[in-house]
PDB file of C-alpha atoms and ligand atoms in Angstrom:
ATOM      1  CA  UNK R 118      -4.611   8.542  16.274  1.00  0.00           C
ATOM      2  CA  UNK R 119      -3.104   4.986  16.233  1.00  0.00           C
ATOM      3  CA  UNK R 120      -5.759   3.752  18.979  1.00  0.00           C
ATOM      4  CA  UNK R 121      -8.119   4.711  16.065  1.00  0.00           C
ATOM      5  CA  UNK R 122      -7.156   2.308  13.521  1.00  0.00           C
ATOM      6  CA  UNK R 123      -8.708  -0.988  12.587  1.00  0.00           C
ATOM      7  CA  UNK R 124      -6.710  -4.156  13.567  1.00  0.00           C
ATOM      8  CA  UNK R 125      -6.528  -4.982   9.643  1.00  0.00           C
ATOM      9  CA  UNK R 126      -5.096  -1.437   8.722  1.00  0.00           C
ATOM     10  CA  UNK R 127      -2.084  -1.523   7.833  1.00  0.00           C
ATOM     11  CA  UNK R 128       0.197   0.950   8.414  1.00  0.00           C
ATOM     12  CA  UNK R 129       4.049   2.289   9.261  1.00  0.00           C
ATOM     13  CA  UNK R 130       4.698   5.295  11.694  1.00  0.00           C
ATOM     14  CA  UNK R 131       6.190   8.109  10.529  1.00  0.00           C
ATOM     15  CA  UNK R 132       9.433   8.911  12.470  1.00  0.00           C
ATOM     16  CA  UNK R 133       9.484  12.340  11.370  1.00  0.00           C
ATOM     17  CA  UNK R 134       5.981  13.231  13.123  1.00  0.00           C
ATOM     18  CA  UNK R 135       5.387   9.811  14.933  1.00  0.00           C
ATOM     19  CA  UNK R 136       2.178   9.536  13.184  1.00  0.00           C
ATOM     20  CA  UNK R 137       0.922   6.571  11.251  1.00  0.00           C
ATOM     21  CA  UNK R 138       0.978   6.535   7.626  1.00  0.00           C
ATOM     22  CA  UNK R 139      -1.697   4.075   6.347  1.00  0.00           C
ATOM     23  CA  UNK R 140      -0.414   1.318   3.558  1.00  0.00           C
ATOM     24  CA  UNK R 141      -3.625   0.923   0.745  1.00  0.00           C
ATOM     25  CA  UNK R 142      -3.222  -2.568   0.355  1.00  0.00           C
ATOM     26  CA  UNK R 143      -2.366  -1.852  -3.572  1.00  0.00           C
ATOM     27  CA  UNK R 144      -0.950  -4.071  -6.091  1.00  0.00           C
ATOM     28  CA  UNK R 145       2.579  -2.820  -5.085  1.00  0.00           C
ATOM     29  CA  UNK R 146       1.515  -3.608  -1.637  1.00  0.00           C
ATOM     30  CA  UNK R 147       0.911  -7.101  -2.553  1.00  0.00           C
ATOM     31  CA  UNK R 148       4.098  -7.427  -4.533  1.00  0.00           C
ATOM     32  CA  UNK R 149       6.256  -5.917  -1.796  1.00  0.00           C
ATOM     33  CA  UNK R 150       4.841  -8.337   0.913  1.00  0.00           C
ATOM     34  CA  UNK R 151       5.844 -11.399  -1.530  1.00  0.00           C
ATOM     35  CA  UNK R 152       9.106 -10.022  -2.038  1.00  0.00           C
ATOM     36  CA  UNK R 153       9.864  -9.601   1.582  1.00  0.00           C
ATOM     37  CA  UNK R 154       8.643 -13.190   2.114  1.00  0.00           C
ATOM     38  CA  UNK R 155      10.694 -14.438  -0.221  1.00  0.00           C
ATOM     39  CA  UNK R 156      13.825 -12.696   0.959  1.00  0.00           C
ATOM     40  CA  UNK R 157      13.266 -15.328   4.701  1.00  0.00           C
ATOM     41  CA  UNK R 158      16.266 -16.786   5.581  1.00  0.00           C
ATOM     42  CA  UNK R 159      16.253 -20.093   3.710  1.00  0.00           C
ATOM     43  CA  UNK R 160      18.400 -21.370   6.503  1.00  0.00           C
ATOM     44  CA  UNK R 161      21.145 -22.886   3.739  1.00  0.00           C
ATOM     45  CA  UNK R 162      23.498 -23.434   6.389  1.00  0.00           C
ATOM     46  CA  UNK R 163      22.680 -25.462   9.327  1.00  0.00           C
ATOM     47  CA  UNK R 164      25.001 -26.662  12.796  1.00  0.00           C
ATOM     48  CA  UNK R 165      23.662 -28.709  15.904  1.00  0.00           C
ATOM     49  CA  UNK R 166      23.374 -26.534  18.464  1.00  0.00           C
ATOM     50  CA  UNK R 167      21.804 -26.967  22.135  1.00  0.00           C
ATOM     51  CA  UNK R 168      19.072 -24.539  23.058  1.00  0.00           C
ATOM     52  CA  UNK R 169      18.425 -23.564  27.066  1.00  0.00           C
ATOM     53  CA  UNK R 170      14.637 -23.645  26.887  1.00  0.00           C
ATOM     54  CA  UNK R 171      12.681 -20.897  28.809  1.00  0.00           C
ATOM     55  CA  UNK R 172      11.880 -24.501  31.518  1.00  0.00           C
ATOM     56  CA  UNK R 173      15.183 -24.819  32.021  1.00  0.00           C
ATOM     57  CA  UNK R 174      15.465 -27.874  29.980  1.00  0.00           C
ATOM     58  CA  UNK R 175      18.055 -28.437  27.268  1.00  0.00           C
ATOM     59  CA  UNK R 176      17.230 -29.237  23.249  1.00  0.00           C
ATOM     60  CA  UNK R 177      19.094 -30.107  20.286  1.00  0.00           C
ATOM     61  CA  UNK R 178      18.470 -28.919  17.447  1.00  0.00           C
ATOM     62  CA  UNK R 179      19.767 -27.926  13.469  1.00  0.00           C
ATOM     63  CA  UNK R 180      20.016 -24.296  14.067  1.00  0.00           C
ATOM     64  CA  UNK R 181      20.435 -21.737  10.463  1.00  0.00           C
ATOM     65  CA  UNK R 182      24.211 -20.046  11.079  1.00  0.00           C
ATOM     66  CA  UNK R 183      22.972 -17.206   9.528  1.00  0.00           C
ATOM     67  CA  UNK R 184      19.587 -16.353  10.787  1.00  0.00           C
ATOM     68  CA  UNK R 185      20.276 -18.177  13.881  1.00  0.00           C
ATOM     69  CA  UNK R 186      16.682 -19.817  13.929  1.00  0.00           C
ATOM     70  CA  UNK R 187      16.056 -23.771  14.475  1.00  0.00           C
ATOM     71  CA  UNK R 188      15.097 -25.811  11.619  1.00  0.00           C
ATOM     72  CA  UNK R 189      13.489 -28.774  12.150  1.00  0.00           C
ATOM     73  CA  UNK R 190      12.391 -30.616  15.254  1.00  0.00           C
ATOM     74  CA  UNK R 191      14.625 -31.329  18.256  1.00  0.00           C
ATOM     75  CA  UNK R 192      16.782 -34.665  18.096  1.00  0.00           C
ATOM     76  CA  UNK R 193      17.051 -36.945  20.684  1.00  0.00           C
ATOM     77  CA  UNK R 194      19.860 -36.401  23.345  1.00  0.00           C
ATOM     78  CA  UNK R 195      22.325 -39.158  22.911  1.00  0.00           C
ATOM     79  CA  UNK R 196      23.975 -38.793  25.508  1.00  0.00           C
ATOM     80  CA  UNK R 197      25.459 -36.008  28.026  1.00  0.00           C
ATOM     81  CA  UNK R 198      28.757 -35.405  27.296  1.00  0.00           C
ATOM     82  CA  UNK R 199      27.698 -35.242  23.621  1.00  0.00           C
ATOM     83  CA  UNK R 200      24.943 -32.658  24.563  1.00  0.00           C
ATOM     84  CA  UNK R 201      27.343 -30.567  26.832  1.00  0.00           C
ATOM     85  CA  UNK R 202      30.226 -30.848  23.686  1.00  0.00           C
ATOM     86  CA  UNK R 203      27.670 -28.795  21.389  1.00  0.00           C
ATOM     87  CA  UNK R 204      27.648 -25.059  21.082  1.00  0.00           C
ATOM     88  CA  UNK R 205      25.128 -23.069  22.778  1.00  0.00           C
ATOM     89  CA  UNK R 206      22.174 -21.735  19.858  1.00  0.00           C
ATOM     90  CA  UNK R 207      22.636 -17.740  20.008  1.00  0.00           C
ATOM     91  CA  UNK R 208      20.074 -15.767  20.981  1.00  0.00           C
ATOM     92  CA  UNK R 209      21.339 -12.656  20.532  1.00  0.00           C
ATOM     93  CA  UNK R 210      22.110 -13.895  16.585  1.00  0.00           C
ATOM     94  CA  UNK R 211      18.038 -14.398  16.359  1.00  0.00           C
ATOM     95  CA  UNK R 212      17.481 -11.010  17.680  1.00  0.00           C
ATOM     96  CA  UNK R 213      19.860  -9.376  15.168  1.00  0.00           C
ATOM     97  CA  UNK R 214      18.171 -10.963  12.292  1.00  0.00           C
ATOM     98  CA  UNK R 215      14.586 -10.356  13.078  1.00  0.00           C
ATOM     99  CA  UNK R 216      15.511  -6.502  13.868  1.00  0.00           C
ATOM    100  CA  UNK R 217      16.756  -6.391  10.592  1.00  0.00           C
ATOM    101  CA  UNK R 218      13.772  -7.977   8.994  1.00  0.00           C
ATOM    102  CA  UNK R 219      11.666  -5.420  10.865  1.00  0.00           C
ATOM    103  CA  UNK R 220      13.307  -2.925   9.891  1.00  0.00           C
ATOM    104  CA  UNK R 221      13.604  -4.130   6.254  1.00  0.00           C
ATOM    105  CA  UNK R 222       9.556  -4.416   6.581  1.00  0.00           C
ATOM    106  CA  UNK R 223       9.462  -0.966   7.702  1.00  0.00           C
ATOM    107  CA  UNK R 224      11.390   0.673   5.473  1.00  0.00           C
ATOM    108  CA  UNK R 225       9.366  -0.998   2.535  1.00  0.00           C
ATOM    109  CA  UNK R 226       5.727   0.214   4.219  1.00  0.00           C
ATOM    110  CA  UNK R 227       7.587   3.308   4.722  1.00  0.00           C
ATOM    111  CA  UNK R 228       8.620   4.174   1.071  1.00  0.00           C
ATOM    112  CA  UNK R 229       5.418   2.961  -0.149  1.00  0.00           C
ATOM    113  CA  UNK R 230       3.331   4.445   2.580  1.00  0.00           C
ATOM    114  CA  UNK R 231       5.140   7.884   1.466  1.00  0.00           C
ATOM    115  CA  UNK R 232       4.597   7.348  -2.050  1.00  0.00           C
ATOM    116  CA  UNK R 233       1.164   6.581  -1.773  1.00  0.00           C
ATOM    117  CA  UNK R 234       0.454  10.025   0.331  1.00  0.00           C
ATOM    118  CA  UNK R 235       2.462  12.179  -2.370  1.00  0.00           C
ATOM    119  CA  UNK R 236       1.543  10.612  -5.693  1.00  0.00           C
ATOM    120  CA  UNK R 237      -2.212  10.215  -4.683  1.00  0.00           C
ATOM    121  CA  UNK R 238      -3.002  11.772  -1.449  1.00  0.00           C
ATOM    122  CA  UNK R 239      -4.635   8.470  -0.831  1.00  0.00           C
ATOM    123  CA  UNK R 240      -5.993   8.776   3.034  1.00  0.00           C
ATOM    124  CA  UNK R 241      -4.718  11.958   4.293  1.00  0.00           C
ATOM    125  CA  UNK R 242      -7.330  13.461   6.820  1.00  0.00           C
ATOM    126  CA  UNK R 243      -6.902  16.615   4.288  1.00  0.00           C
ATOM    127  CA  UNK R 244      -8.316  14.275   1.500  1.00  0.00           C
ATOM    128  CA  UNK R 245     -11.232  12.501   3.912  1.00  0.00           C
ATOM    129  CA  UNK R 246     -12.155  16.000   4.395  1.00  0.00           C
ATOM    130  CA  UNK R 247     -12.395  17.570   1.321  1.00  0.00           C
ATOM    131  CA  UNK R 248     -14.571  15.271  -0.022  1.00  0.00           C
ATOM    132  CA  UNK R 249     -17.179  16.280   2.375  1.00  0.00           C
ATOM    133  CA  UNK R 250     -16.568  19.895   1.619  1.00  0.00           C
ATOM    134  CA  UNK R 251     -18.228  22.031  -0.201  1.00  0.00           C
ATOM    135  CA  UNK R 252     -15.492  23.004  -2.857  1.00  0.00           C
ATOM    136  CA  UNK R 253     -15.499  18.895  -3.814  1.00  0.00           C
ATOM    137  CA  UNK R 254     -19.212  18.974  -4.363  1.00  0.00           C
ATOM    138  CA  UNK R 255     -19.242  22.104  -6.500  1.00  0.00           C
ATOM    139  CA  UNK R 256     -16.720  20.168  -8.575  1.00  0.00           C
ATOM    140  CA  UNK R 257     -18.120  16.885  -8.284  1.00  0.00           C
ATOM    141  CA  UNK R 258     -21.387  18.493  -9.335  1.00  0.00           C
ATOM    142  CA  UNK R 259     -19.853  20.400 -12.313  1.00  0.00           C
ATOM    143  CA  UNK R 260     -18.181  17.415 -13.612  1.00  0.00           C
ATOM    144  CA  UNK R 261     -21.756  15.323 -13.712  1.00  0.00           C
ATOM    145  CA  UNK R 262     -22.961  18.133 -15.117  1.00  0.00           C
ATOM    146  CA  UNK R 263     -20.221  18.333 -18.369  1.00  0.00           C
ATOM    147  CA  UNK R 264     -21.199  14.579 -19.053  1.00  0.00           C
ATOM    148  CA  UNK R 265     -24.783  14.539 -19.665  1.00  0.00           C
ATOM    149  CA  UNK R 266     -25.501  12.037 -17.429  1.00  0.00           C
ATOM    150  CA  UNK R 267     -23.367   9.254 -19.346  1.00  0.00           C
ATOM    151  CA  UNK R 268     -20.356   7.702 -17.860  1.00  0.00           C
ATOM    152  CA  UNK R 269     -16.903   9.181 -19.529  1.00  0.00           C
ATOM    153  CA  UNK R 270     -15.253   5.703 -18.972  1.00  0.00           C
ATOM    154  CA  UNK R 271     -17.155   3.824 -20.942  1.00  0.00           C
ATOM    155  CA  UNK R 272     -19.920   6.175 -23.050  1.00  0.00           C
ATOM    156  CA  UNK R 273     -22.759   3.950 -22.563  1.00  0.00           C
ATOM    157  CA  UNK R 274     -23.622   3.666 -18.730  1.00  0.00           C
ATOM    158  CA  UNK R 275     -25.565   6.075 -16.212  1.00  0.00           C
ATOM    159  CA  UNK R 276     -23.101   8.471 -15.121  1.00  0.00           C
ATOM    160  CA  UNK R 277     -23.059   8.022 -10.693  1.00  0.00           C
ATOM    161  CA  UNK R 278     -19.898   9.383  -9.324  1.00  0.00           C
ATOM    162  CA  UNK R 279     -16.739  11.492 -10.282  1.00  0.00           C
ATOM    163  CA  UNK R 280     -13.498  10.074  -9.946  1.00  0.00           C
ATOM    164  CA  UNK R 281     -10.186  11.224 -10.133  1.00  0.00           C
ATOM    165  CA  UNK R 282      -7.910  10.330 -13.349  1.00  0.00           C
ATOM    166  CA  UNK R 283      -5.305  11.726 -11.762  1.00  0.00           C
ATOM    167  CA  UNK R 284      -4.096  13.446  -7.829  1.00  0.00           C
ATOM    168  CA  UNK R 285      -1.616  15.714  -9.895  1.00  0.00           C
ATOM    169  CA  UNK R 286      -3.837  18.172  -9.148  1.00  0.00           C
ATOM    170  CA  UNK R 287      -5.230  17.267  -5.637  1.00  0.00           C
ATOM    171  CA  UNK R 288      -7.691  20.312  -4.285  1.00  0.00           C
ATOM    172  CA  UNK R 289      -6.904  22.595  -7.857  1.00  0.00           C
ATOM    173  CA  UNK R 290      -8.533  20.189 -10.076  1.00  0.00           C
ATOM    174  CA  UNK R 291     -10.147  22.913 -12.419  1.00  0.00           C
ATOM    175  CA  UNK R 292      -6.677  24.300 -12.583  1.00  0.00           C
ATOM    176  CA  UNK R 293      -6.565  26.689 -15.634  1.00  0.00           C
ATOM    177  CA  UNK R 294      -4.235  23.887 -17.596  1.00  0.00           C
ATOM    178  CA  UNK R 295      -5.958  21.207 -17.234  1.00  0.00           C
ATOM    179  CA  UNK R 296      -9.585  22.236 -16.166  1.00  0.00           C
ATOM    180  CA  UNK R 297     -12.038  19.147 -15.380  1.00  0.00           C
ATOM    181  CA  UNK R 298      -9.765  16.374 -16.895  1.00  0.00           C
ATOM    182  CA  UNK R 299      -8.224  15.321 -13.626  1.00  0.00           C
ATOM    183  CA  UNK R 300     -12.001  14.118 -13.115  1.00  0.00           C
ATOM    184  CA  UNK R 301     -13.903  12.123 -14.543  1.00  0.00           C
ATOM    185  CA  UNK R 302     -17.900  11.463 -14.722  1.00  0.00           C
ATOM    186  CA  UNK R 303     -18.528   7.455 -14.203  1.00  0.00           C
ATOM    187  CA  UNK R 304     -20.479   4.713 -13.269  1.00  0.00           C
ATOM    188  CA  UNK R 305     -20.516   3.520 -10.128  1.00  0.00           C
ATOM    189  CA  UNK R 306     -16.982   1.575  -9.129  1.00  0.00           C
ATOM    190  CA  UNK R 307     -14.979   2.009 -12.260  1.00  0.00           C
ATOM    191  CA  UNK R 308     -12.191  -0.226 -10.876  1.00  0.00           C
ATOM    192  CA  UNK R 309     -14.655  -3.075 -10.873  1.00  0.00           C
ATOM    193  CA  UNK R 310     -15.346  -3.231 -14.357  1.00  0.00           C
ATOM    194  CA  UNK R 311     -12.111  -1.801 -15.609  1.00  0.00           C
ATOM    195  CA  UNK R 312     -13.719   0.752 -17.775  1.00  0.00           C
ATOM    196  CA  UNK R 313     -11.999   3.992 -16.649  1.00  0.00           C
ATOM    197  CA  UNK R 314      -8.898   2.600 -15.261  1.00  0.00           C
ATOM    198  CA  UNK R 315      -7.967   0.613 -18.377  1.00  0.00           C
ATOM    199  CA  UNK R 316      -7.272   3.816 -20.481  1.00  0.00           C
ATOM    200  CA  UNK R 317      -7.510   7.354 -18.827  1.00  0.00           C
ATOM    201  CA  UNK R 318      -6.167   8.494 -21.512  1.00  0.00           C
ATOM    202  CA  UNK R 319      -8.353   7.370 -24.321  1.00  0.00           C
ATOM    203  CA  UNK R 320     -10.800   9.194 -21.752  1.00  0.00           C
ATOM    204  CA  UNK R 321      -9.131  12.426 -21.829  1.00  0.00           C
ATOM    205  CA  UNK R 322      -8.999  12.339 -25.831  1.00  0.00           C
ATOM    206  CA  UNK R 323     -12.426  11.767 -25.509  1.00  0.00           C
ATOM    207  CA  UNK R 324     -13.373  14.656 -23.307  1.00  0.00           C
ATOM    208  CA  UNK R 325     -11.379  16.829 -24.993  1.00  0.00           C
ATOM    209  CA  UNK R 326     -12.242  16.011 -28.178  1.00  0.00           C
ATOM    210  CA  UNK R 327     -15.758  17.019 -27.059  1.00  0.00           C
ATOM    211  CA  UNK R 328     -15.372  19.746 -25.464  1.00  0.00           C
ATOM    212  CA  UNK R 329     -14.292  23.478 -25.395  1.00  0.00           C
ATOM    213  CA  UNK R 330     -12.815  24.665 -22.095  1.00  0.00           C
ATOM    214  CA  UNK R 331     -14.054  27.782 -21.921  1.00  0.00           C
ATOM    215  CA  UNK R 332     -17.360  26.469 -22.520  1.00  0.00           C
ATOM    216  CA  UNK R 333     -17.561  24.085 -19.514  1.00  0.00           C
ATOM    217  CA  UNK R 334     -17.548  26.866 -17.160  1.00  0.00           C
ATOM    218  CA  UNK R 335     -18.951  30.274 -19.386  1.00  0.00           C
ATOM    219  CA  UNK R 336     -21.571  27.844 -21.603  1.00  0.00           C
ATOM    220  CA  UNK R 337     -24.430  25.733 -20.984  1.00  0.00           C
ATOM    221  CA  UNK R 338     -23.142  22.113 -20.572  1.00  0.00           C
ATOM    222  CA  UNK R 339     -21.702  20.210 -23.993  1.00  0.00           C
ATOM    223  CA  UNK R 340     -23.826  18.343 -26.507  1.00  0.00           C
ATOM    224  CA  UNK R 341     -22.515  14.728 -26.660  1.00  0.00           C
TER     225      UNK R 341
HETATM  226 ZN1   ZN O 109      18.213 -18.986   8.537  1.00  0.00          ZN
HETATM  227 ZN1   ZN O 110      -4.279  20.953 -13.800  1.00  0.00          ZN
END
């Protein structure tokens, strides 16, 4: 499946399946990137060190004592026995460090990745597919039905598409407790002018101020 993916998805494999978990590039995304960028080594500790270049040839250079990395550009050689007096730079320490970076970077993707999948079933093949089930358009249908054509979000705009307020209840959205409010009849991309996602619960008040439940499945569909 990973041949599958776009060059600018992200996403974290899974070591319990080996499969990869795609990241939505969210807010939290965004703010977990920054954070792990600004986390780098700010190399607060430097010592000259000589580096054996992959050539062969020999450079000096500040090199961070705790990420191992160079800072800065090479300085001239003064002379040998001043070069050969230096300690060697450590590979092995720049190795360590970026490991543990990756593994820091994985970790986050991971968590997030995992959080993503359970709190909103964001991207599962499960969710790709029930959308172009049948089950999703019944509901989908229902739920355009309930608003009279007028977006829930905002009460003034064509009604185009049904969201979800919420993934609580992810495939059972007409659960018996909750019946049609974990959708919701909008416009056309509600994110984009904040309507619905600004208060899903002012929307909810609103739907169930209007409506009956029994009455959105047994009745005709509710005067607004
Ligand atoms: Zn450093
Ligand atoms: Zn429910």
């Amino acid at each position: 499946m990973a041949d599958t993916l776009s060059p600018n998805t992200v996403w974290v494999e899974d070591p319990d399946t080996g499969e990869p978990l795609i990241v939505e590039r969210d807010d939290e995304y965004v703010r977990i990137i920054r954070e792990f960028h600004q986390n780098e080594c700010q190399h607060i500790e430097t010592e000259v060190r000589r580096i054996e270049l992959s050539n062969g040839a020999i450079q000096v250079r500040d090199c961070c004592t705790f990420c191992g990395s160079g800072v800065g550009l090479a300085k001239p050689q003064k002379n040998k026995t001043w070069v050969n007096s230096l300690p060697w730079a450590d590979p092995a320490l720049v190795n360590s460090y970026q490991n543990r970076r990756n593994a820091e970077h994985n970790a986050a993707l991971l968590a997030l990745a995992r959080k993503q999948y359970a709190e909103r079933g964001r991207f599962t093949e499960a969710y790709t597919a029930y959308l172009k089930s049948d089950a999703w358009k019944a509901k989908r249908a229902l739920v355009l039905k309930r608003c009279g054509g007028v977006c829930e979000g905002c009460g003034t705009a064509e009604a185009t598409e049904a969201h979800h307020m919420t993934y609580d209840h992810l495939f059972n959205e007409f659960c018996s407790n909750c019946w049609g409010f974990a959708m919701i009849a909008t416009n056309a991309s509600p994110r984009k002018n904040g309507r619905v996602g600004a208060s899903p619960t002012k929307v909810r008040t609103r739907i169930m101020a209007s409506l009956k439940p029994k009455t959105f499945f047994d009745g005709p569909s509710p005067q607004r």
